[in-house]
Coordinates of C-alpha atoms and ligand atoms in Angstrom, one line a residue:
M44 CA 112.7 76.0 120.6
H45 CA 115.4 76.2 123.4
A46 CA 114.4 76.5 127.0
T47 CA 113.0 80.0 127.6
S48 CA 115.9 80.9 130.0
A49 CA 118.3 80.4 127.1
I50 CA 116.7 83.1 125.0
D51 CA 118.3 86.4 125.4
Y52 CA 115.7 88.8 124.1
R53 CA 118.2 91.7 123.6
M54 CA 120.4 89.5 121.4
L55 CA 117.3 88.2 119.6
A56 CA 116.2 91.8 118.9
R57 CA 119.7 92.8 117.8
E58 CA 119.9 89.8 115.4
L59 CA 116.4 90.5 114.1
R60 CA 117.3 94.2 113.4
G61 CA 120.3 93.0 111.5
G62 CA 118.0 91.3 109.1
N63 CA 118.6 87.7 110.4
R64 CA 115.7 85.7 109.1
R65 CA 116.1 82.9 111.7
A66 CA 115.9 85.5 114.5
L67 CA 112.8 87.0 112.8
A68 CA 111.1 83.6 112.6
K69 CA 112.0 82.8 116.2
A70 CA 110.6 86.1 117.4
I71 CA 107.4 85.6 115.5
T72 CA 107.2 82.1 117.0
L73 CA 107.5 83.7 120.5
V74 CA 104.7 86.1 119.6
E75 CA 102.5 83.3 118.4
S76 CA 103.2 81.0 121.4
T77 CA 100.5 80.3 123.9
L78 CA 103.1 79.8 126.7
A79 CA 103.0 82.7 129.2
E80 CA 106.8 82.9 129.5
H81 CA 107.1 83.2 125.7
H82 CA 104.5 85.9 125.8
V83 CA 106.6 87.9 128.3
L84 CA 109.7 87.5 126.1
A85 CA 107.8 88.4 123.0
Q86 CA 106.7 91.7 124.6
E87 CA 110.3 92.4 125.6
V88 CA 111.5 91.9 122.0
L89 CA 108.7 94.0 120.7
A90 CA 109.4 96.8 123.1
E91 CA 113.0 96.7 122.1
V92 CA 112.4 96.9 118.4
L93 CA 109.3 99.2 118.3
P94 CA 111.3 102.4 117.8
H95 CA 112.6 100.8 114.6
T96 CA 109.2 100.1 113.1
G97 CA 106.8 102.2 111.0
N98 CA 109.0 103.4 108.1
T99 CA 107.0 101.2 105.8
I100 CA 103.8 100.9 103.8
R101 CA 101.3 98.4 105.2
I102 CA 98.9 97.0 102.7
G103 CA 95.8 94.9 103.6
I104 CA 94.5 92.7 100.8
S105 CA 91.2 90.9 100.9
G106 CA 89.1 88.9 98.6
V107 CA 87.1 85.6 98.4
P108 CA 89.0 82.3 97.9
G109 CA 89.9 82.0 94.2
V110 CA 89.9 85.7 93.4
G111 CA 93.6 85.5 92.8
K112 CA 95.2 86.8 96.0
S113 CA 98.2 84.6 96.0
T114 CA 98.7 85.0 92.2
F115 CA 98.5 88.8 92.7
I116 CA 100.7 89.0 95.8
E117 CA 103.4 86.8 94.1
A118 CA 103.3 89.0 90.9
L119 CA 103.3 92.2 92.9
G120 CA 106.1 90.9 95.2
L121 CA 108.4 90.0 92.3
F122 CA 107.6 93.4 90.7
L123 CA 108.5 95.2 94.0
I124 CA 111.6 93.2 94.7
A125 CA 112.9 94.0 91.2
R126 CA 112.5 97.7 92.2
G127 CA 114.6 97.3 95.4
H128 CA 111.9 96.7 97.9
R129 CA 111.8 94.1 100.6
L130 CA 108.5 92.5 101.2
A131 CA 106.8 90.6 104.0
V132 CA 103.6 88.7 103.5
L133 CA 101.5 87.9 106.5
A134 CA 97.9 86.6 106.8
V135 CA 94.9 86.6 109.0
D136 CA 92.9 83.5 108.3
P137 CA 89.6 83.3 110.2
S138 CA 89.0 79.8 109.1
S139 CA 92.0 78.6 111.0
S140 CA 90.6 79.8 114.3
V141 CA 87.2 78.4 113.8
S142 CA 87.8 75.0 112.2
G143 CA 91.5 74.4 112.6
G144 CA 91.5 74.1 108.8
S145 CA 93.0 76.9 106.7
I146 CA 92.1 78.8 103.5
L147 CA 95.3 80.9 103.3
G148 CA 97.9 78.9 105.1
D149 CA 98.8 76.5 102.3
K150 CA 102.6 76.5 102.0
T151 CA 102.7 75.7 98.3
R152 CA 101.4 79.1 97.4
M153 CA 103.7 81.8 96.0
E154 CA 106.5 79.4 95.3
L155 CA 108.6 81.9 93.3
L156 CA 108.3 84.5 95.9
C157 CA 109.2 82.1 98.7
R158 CA 112.6 81.5 97.2
K159 CA 113.5 85.2 97.2
E160 CA 115.9 86.5 99.8
D161 CA 114.0 89.8 99.8
A162 CA 110.7 88.2 100.6
F163 CA 109.4 86.8 103.9
I164 CA 106.2 84.8 103.9
R165 CA 104.5 83.7 107.0
P166 CA 101.1 81.8 107.1
S167 CA 98.4 82.9 109.5
P168 CA 98.7 82.0 113.2
A169 CA 96.4 79.0 113.7
A170 CA 95.2 79.1 117.3
G171 CA 92.9 81.3 119.1
S172 CA 90.0 83.7 118.5
L173 CA 90.0 85.9 115.5
G174 CA 91.0 88.9 117.7
G175 CA 94.0 86.8 119.1
V176 CA 95.0 85.7 115.6
A177 CA 94.9 89.3 114.3
E178 CA 96.9 90.6 117.3
K179 CA 99.6 88.1 116.6
T180 CA 99.7 89.0 113.0
R181 CA 99.9 92.7 113.9
E182 CA 102.9 92.0 116.2
A183 CA 104.6 89.8 113.5
M184 CA 104.2 92.8 111.2
L185 CA 106.1 95.1 113.6
L186 CA 108.8 92.5 113.9
C187 CA 109.1 92.3 110.0
E188 CA 109.4 96.1 109.9
A189 CA 112.2 96.1 112.4
A190 CA 113.9 93.4 110.3
G191 CA 114.1 95.8 107.4
F192 CA 111.0 94.8 105.3
D193 CA 109.6 98.0 103.9
V194 CA 106.5 96.7 102.2
I195 CA 104.1 94.7 104.4
I196 CA 101.2 92.8 102.9
V197 CA 98.6 91.4 105.2
E198 CA 96.2 89.1 103.4
T199 CA 92.8 87.9 104.5
V200 CA 89.7 86.3 103.1
G201 CA 86.4 88.0 102.4
V202 CA 84.2 87.1 105.3
G203 CA 83.7 90.4 107.1
Q204 CA 85.2 90.3 110.6
S205 CA 88.7 89.5 109.5
E206 CA 88.6 92.4 107.1
I207 CA 87.9 94.8 109.9
A208 CA 90.9 93.4 111.8
V209 CA 93.2 93.8 108.8
A210 CA 91.9 97.3 107.9
G211 CA 92.7 98.1 111.5
M212 CA 96.4 97.3 111.2
T213 CA 97.2 98.5 107.7
D214 CA 97.6 101.9 105.9
V215 CA 95.8 101.0 102.8
F216 CA 93.1 98.4 102.5
V217 CA 92.7 96.8 99.1
L218 CA 89.7 94.8 98.0
L219 CA 90.2 92.3 95.2
Q220 CA 87.1 91.5 93.3
L221 CA 85.9 89.2 90.5
P222 CA 84.2 90.9 87.5
N223 CA 81.2 88.6 87.9
A224 CA 77.7 89.8 88.3
G225 CA 76.8 89.7 92.0
D226 CA 80.3 89.5 93.4
D227 CA 80.3 93.3 94.1
L228 CA 76.9 93.0 95.7
Q229 CA 78.1 90.4 98.1
A230 CA 81.0 92.6 99.2
I231 CA 78.8 95.6 99.6
K232 CA 76.4 93.6 101.7
K233 CA 79.1 92.3 104.0
G234 CA 80.3 95.9 104.5
I235 CA 83.7 95.1 103.1
V236 CA 83.5 97.7 100.3
E237 CA 83.2 100.4 102.9
L238 CA 86.5 99.5 104.3
A239 CA 88.3 99.7 101.0
D240 CA 90.7 102.5 100.0
L241 CA 91.2 100.8 96.7
I242 CA 89.2 98.3 94.7
V243 CA 90.7 96.0 92.1
F244 CA 88.9 93.7 89.6
N245 CA 91.2 90.8 88.9
K246 CA 91.1 88.3 86.0
A247 CA 90.3 91.2 83.6
D248 CA 92.0 89.1 80.9
I249 CA 89.1 86.7 80.8
D250 CA 86.5 89.2 79.6
P251 CA 87.8 92.8 79.4
V252 CA 84.4 94.2 78.5
A253 CA 82.8 92.6 81.6
A254 CA 85.6 93.9 83.7
Q255 CA 85.0 97.4 82.5
A256 CA 81.3 97.1 83.2
A257 CA 82.1 95.9 86.7
V258 CA 84.4 98.9 87.2
S259 CA 81.7 101.3 86.2
Q260 CA 79.1 99.6 88.4
M261 CA 81.4 99.7 91.4
R262 CA 82.3 103.4 90.8
S263 CA 78.6 104.3 90.8
A264 CA 78.0 102.1 93.9
L265 CA 80.9 103.9 95.7
T266 CA 79.3 107.3 95.2
M267 CA 76.6 106.1 97.7
L268 CA 79.1 105.1 100.3
R269 CA 81.1 107.3 102.6
P270 CA 84.8 107.2 101.5
T271 CA 87.4 106.0 104.0
S272 CA 88.9 109.5 104.1
P273 CA 87.7 113.0 103.2
H274 CA 90.8 113.4 101.0
W275 CA 90.5 110.2 99.0
Q276 CA 87.9 108.7 96.7
P277 CA 88.6 105.0 96.4
P278 CA 89.8 104.3 92.9
V279 CA 88.6 101.2 91.0
L280 CA 91.2 99.5 88.8
T281 CA 91.5 96.3 86.7
L282 CA 94.2 93.8 86.8
S283 CA 95.3 90.5 85.4
A284 CA 97.5 89.0 88.1
I285 CA 98.3 86.0 85.9
K286 CA 99.4 88.1 83.0
K287 CA 101.1 90.6 85.3
E288 CA 99.1 93.4 83.7
G289 CA 98.1 96.4 85.8
L290 CA 100.8 96.0 88.5
A291 CA 102.5 99.3 87.8
E292 CA 99.3 101.2 87.9
F293 CA 98.3 99.4 91.1
W294 CA 101.6 100.4 92.7
Q295 CA 101.4 104.0 91.5
T296 CA 98.0 104.2 93.1
V297 CA 99.2 102.9 96.4
E298 CA 102.1 105.4 96.4
K299 CA 99.7 108.2 95.5
F300 CA 97.5 107.1 98.4
R301 CA 100.5 107.1 100.8
D302 CA 101.6 110.6 99.5
V303 CA 98.1 112.1 99.9
M304 CA 97.6 110.6 103.3
T305 CA 101.0 111.6 104.5
A306 CA 100.6 115.2 103.3
T307 CA 97.3 115.6 105.1
G308 CA 98.6 114.0 108.3
E309 CA 96.0 111.3 108.0
L310 CA 98.4 108.4 107.8
E311 CA 100.0 109.3 111.1
A312 CA 96.6 109.8 112.6
R313 CA 95.3 106.5 111.3
R314 CA 98.3 104.6 112.8
K315 CA 98.0 106.4 116.1
R316 CA 94.3 105.5 116.3
Q317 CA 95.1 101.9 115.3
A318 CA 97.7 101.5 118.0
S319 CA 95.3 102.9 120.7
D320 CA 92.4 100.7 119.4
W321 CA 94.6 97.6 119.7
M322 CA 95.5 98.6 123.3
W323 CA 91.8 98.9 124.1
Q324 CA 91.0 95.6 122.5
Q325 CA 93.6 93.9 124.6
I326 CA 92.2 95.6 127.7
D327 CA 88.6 94.6 126.8
A328 CA 89.7 91.0 126.1
A329 CA 91.7 90.7 129.4
L330 CA 88.9 92.3 131.5
R331 CA 86.3 89.9 129.9
Q332 CA 88.5 87.0 130.7
R333 CA 89.0 88.1 134.3
F334 CA 85.3 88.8 134.6
R335 CA 84.4 85.3 133.5
A336 CA 87.0 83.7 135.8
H337 CA 85.9 85.6 138.9
P338 CA 84.5 83.1 141.5
S339 CA 81.3 85.1 142.3
I340 CA 80.6 85.6 138.6
R341 CA 81.1 81.9 137.9
A342 CA 78.7 81.0 140.7
A343 CA 76.0 83.5 139.7
L344 CA 76.3 83.3 135.9
P345 CA 74.3 80.1 135.1
E346 CA 71.2 81.2 137.0
I347 CA 71.3 84.8 135.7
T348 CA 71.9 83.7 132.1
R349 CA 68.9 81.3 132.4
A350 CA 66.7 84.0 133.8
V351 CA 67.7 86.4 131.0
A352 CA 67.1 83.8 128.3
A353 CA 63.7 82.9 129.9
G354 CA 62.7 86.6 129.8
T355 CA 62.2 86.9 133.6
L356 CA 65.2 89.2 134.1
P357 CA 66.0 92.2 132.0
S358 CA 69.4 92.1 130.3
S359 CA 70.4 95.5 131.6
L360 CA 69.5 94.5 135.2
A361 CA 71.4 91.2 134.9
A362 CA 74.5 93.1 133.6
R363 CA 74.3 95.5 136.6
Q364 CA 73.9 92.6 139.1
L365 CA 76.9 90.8 137.6
L366 CA 79.1 93.9 137.5
A367 CA 78.2 94.6 141.1
L368 CA 79.5 91.1 142.0
F369 CA 82.7 91.7 140.1
T370 CA 83.6 95.1 141.6
Ligands
LIG584 P1 93.3 83.0 96.1 O1 92.5 81.8 96.6 O2 92.6 84.2 96.1 O3 94.7 83.0 96.6 O4 93.5 82.7 94.5 P2 94.7 82.1 93.6 O5 95.8 83.1 93.4 O6 95.0 80.8 94.2 O7 94.0 82.0 92.2 C1 92.9 81.1 91.9 C2 92.9 80.7 90.5 O8 92.7 81.8 89.6 C3 94.2 80.0 90.1 O9 93.9 79.0 89.2 C4 94.9 81.2 89.3 O10 95.8 80.7 88.3 C5 93.7 81.9 88.7 N1 94.0 83.3 88.5 C6 94.6 84.2 89.3 N2 94.7 85.4 88.8 C7 94.2 85.3 87.5 C8 94.1 86.3 86.4 O11 94.4 87.4 86.5 N3 93.5 85.8 85.3 C9 93.1 84.5 85.2 N4 92.6 84.1 84.0 N5 93.2 83.6 86.2 C10 93.8 84.0 87.3

């Protein structure tokens, strides 16, 4: 990247809005950068383009490795492009922030889609905490919207925490499942099913009877959970991503969800709530960082932590003592 001073954020924002892919990639690189001056520039670009975001559908897709996420996203992407949509695919990969390795970031995935002018695919940001990674993905999503992509897919992998982050930045959260006995129980146990606006059993081609059984079981399990909205009972569908069967029904369901949620005002309310939640998360993270860096806290923390661990100081009293030092 050029020296920071050489980057004119207004020009970058203008080029990005004109649909220039290089400008979009560069802006996302700024968002993902750990350099403070890049961060400032990224915020300026974001502020500039924010009024031009939001006229889109944001879809979160989650599922365990091997469920068929990339096969599905590629098939859906090609289906949507053929219908005049422009699609951006982003990811939140929790493994990249923990181990530096990656489950989702592999560049050989979605090769056909990668070659399309109307698709933009970006792997998960690698560095930082899950919250940091998710925030960068959310900002990259806004940049893609400003660049004219009208369908945004944010992909993640079924571990729990990253699903909460992705459901917190998308309009509709889709859980991709395998029609194997036990897979649905895992997802229910991890609390992921509760986040889902739509549940899809992939690989239905392998054993259609088992897939239908899985659908019925999931439908009855769902009656015991609270739906994500009072106006929407999460549908359960089947799909064969590899055979491209079920794509049209999937897309109709997503459009129906958007129509219902728009008509009831819930979509707008959800987005407003999400934006304010992200603000508070940023504030929480920044305050926590400042708290830990505060000289008096740093001096007192080891002893107080030891006392709390040893059971000689109540946690609540310890917290109050530390907060008193901070303020
Ligand atoms: P991901 O890890 O969730 O992204 O899963 P992939 O898309 O890489 O798929 C994992 C494997 O399942 C690959 O070998 C795919 O070809 C296969 N696969 C994906 N979708 C289907 C499907 O609908 N039917 C069958 N039979 N295989 C599928």
